[in-house]
CSV table of C-alpha atoms in Angstrom, one decimal:
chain,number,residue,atom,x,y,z
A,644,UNK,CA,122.0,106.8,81.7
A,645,UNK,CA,121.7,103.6,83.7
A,646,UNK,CA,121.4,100.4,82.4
A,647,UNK,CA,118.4,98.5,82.4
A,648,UNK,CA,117.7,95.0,84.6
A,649,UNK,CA,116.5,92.4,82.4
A,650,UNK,CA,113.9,90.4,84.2
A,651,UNK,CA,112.8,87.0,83.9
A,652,UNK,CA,109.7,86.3,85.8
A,653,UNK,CA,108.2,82.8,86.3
A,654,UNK,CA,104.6,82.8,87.1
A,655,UNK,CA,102.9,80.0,89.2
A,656,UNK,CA,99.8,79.2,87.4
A,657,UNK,CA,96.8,79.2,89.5
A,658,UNK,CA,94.4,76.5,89.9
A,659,UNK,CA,91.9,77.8,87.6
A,660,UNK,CA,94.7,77.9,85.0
A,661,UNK,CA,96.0,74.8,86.0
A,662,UNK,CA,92.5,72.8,85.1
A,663,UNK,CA,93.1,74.8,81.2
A,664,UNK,CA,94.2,72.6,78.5
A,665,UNK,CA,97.7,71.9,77.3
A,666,UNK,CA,96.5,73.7,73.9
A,667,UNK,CA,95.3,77.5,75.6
A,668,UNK,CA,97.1,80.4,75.1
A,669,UNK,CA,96.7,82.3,78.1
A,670,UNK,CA,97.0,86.2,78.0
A,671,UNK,CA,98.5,87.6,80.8
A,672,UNK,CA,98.8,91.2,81.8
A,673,UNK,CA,102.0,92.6,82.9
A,674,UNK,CA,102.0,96.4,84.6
A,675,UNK,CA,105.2,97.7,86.1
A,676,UNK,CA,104.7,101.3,87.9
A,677,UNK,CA,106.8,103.2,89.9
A,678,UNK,CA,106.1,105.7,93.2
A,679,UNK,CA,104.0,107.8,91.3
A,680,UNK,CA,101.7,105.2,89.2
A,681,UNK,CA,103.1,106.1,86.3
A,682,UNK,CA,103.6,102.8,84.2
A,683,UNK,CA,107.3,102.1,82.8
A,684,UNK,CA,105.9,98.5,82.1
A,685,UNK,CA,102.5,97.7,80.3
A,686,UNK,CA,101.8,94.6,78.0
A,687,UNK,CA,99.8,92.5,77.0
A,688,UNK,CA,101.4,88.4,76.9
A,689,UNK,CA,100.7,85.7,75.4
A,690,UNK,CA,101.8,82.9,76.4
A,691,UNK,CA,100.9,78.7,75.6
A,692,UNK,CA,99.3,77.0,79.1
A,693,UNK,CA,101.4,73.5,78.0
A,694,UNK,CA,102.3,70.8,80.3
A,695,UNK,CA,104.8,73.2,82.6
A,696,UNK,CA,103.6,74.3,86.1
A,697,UNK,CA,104.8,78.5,85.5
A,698,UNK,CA,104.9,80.3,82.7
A,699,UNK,CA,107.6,82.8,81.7
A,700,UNK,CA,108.0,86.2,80.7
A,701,UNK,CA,111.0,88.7,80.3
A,702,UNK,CA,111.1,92.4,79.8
A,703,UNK,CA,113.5,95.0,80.9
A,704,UNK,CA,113.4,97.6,84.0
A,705,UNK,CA,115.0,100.9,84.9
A,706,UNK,CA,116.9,100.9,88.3
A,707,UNK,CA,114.5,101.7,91.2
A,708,UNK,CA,111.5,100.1,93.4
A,709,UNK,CA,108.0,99.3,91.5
A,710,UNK,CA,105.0,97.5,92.1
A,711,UNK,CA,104.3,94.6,89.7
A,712,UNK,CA,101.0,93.5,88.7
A,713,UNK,CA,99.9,90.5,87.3
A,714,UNK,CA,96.1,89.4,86.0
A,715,UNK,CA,95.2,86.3,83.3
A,716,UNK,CA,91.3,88.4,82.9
A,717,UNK,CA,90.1,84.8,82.0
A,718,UNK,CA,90.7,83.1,84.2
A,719,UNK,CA,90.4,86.2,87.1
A,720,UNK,CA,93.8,85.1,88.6
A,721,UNK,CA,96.2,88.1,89.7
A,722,UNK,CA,99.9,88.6,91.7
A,723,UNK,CA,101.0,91.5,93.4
A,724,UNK,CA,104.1,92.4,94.4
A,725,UNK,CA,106.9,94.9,95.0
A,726,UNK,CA,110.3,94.8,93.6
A,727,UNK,CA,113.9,96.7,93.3
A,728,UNK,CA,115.9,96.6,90.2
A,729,UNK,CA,119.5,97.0,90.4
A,730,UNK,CA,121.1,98.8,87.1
A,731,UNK,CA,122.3,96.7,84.5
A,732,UNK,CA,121.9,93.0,86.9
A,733,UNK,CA,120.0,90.3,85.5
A,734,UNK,CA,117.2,88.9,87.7
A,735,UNK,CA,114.6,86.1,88.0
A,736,UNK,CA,111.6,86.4,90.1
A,737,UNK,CA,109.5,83.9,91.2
A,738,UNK,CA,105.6,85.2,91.2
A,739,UNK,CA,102.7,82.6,92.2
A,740,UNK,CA,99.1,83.7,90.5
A,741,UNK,CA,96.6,83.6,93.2
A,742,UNK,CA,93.0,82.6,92.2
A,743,UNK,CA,90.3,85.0,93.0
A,744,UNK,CA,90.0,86.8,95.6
A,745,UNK,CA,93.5,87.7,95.2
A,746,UNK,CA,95.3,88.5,99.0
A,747,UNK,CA,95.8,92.0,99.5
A,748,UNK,CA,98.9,93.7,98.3
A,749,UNK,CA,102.1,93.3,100.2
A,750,UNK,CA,103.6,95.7,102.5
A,751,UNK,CA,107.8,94.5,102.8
A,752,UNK,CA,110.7,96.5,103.3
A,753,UNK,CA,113.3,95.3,100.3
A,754,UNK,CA,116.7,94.3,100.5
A,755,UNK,CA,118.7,94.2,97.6
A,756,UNK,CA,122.6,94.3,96.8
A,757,UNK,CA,125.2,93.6,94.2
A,758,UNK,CA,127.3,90.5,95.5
A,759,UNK,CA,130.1,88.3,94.1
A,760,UNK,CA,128.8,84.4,92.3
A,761,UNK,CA,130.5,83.0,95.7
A,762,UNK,CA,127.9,85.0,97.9
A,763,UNK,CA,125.6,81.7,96.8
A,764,UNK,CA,127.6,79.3,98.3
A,765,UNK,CA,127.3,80.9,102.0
A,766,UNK,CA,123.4,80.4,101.8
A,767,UNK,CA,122.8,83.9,102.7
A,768,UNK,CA,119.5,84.8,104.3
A,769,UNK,CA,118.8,87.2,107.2
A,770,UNK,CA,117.5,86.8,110.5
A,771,UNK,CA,115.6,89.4,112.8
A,772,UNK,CA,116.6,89.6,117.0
A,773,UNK,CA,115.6,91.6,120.0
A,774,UNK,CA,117.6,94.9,119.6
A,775,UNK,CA,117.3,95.1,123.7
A,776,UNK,CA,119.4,91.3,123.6
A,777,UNK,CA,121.5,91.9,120.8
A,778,UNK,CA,125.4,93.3,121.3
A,779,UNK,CA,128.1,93.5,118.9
A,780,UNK,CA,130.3,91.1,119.8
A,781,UNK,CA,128.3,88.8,122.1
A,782,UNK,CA,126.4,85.1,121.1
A,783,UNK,CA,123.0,85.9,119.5
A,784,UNK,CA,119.8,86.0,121.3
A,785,UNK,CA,117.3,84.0,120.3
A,786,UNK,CA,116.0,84.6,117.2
A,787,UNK,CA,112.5,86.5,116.8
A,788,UNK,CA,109.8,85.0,114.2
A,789,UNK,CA,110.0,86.5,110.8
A,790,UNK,CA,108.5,86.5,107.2
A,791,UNK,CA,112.1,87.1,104.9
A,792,UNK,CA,111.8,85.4,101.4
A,793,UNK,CA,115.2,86.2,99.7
A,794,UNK,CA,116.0,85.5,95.9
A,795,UNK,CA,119.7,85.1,94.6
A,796,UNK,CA,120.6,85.6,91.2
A,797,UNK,CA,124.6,85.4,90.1
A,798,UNK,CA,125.3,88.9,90.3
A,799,UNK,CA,122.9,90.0,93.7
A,800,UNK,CA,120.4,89.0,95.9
A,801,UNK,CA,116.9,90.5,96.5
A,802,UNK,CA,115.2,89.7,100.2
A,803,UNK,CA,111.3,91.1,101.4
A,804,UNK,CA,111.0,91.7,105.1
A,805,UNK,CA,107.3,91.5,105.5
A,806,UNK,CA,105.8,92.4,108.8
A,807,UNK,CA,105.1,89.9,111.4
A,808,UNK,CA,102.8,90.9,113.9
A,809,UNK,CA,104.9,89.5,117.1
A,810,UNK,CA,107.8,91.4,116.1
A,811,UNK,CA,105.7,94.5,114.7
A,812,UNK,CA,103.9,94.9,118.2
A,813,UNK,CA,107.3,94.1,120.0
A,814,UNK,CA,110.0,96.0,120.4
A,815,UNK,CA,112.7,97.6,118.0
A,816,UNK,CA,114.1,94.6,116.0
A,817,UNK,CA,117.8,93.9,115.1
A,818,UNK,CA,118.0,92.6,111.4
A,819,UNK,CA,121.2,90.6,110.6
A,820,UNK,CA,122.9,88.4,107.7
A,821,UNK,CA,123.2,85.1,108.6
A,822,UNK,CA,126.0,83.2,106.2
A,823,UNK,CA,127.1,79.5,106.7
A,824,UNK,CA,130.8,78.5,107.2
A,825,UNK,CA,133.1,75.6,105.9
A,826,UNK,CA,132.4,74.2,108.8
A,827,UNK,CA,128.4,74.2,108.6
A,828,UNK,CA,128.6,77.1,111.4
A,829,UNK,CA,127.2,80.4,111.2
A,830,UNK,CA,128.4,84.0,110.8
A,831,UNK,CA,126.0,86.4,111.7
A,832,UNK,CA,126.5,90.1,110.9
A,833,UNK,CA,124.4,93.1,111.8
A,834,UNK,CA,122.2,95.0,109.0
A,835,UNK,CA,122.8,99.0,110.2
A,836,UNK,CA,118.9,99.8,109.2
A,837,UNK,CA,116.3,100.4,111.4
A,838,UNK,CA,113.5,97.8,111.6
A,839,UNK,CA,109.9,97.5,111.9
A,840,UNK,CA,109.7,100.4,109.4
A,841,UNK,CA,105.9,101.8,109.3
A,842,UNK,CA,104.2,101.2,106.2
A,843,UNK,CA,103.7,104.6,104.5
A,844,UNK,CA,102.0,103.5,101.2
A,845,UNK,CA,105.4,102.7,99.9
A,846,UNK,CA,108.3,100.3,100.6
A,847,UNK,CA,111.4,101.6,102.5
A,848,UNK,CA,114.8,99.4,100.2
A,849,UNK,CA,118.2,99.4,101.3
A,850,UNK,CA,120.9,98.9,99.0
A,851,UNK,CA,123.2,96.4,100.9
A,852,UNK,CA,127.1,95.9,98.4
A,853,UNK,CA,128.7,92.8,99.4
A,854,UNK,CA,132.2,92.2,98.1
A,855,UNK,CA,134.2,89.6,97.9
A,856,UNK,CA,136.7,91.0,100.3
A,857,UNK,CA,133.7,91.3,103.0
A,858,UNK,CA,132.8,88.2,102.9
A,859,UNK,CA,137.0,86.7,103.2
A,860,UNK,CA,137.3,89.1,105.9
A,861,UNK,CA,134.9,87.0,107.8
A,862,UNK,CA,137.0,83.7,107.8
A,863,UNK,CA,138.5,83.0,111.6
A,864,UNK,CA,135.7,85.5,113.1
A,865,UNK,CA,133.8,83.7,115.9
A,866,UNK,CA,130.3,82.0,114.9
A,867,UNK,CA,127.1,82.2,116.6
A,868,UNK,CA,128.2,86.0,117.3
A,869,UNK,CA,126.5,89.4,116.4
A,870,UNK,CA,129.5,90.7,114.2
A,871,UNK,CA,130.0,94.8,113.6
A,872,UNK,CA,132.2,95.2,110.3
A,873,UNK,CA,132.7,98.7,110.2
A,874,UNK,CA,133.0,98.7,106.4
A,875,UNK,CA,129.6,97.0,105.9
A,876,UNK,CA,127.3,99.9,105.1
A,877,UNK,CA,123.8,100.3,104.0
A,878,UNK,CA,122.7,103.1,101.6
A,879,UNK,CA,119.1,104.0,100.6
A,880,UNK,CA,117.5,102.0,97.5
């Protein structure tokens, strides 16, 4: 049996909450279902409003991709949201609690890897280009506009592509890793996944290792170039 993620989510009050005194307890509903619905997270928090901006709660996952949802009844504030748990990693998520009428759920393709404590110091985060202008081994095109939030923890990263309508309606797009150098460069290596992905009701997540040795390996490669590891490989989530 895998082990489980422990989870540590801070919640952005909304501004309905935010107006509640220092003294309420707010009572916040957590619900954590996978593909099928079924609920593998359901409780009832509660939590004091004090001074602090987010409130905090922890519980524990099984590996996999589920949708989160988040309502204070109260107060009629909510957050949505999908999210992949890697086995046995510890992670903290950032969710903001919309006021009503909450936005409609997202619709991302997730990103998500294991990756050594020194993976933090490249400032990973990824960056989308026209597949039509992008080579291995030749400068980067220009890059296209994207929506890419990416969280780091000390053990893995987690990033949500969500679509962007320019680059939706466009062509084919080229999704690579963009890490800074020493030398406040950039490396930029290709992602191997196809992208836009059509929504189908679920999210598409690619399980993307980085090593230690992968990222060494990229020391003396040229910057401001598409790079093509052949050992960097993508697997499904």
């Amino acid at each position: 049996m895998l082990d489980l993620a422990h989870v540590v989510l801070h919640l952005g009050l909304c501004q309905a909450i935010g107006r509640a005194p220092a003294t309420t307890t707010l009572a916040i509903r957590v619900r954590l279902a996978d593909h099928t619905g079924r609920a593998t997270v359901e409780k009832l928090y509660r939590v004091a409003r004090g001074d602090d901006p987010q409130a905090v709660i922890e519980f524990d996952s099984a590996f996999g991709i589920y949708r989160l949802d988040v309502e204070v009844p109260k107060y009629r504030c909510s957050a949505t949201d999908y999210l992949f748990f890697i086995a046995g990693a510890n992670r903290t998520i950032t969710e903001q609690l919309h006021d009503a009428p909450a936005p409609p759920p997202p619709q991302p393709m997730l990103l998500s890897g294991t990756a050594p404590q020194s993976f933090l110091y490249v400032q990973p985060t990824f960056v989308l280009f026209d597949k039509r202008a992008a080579a291995c081994d030749k400068p980067i095109p220009e890059a296209l506009p994207s929506n890419i939030v990416v969280e780091n923890d000390q053990d893995g990263y987690y990033a949500w592509l969500y679509p962007e309508p320019s680059t939706v309606a466009g062509s084919p797009a080229q999704l690579a890793l963009r890490l800074r150098t020493t030398t406040h460069q950039y490396h930029y290596v290709r992602i191997p996944v196809p992208y836009p992905v059509p929504w189908g009701g679920w999210p598409q997540s690619i399980q993307f290792n980085v090593t230690q040795d992968m990222v060494d390996d990229l020391a003396g490669k040229p910057v401001n170039t598409l790079l093509c590891p052949k050992l960097w490989r993508t697997s499904a989530g």
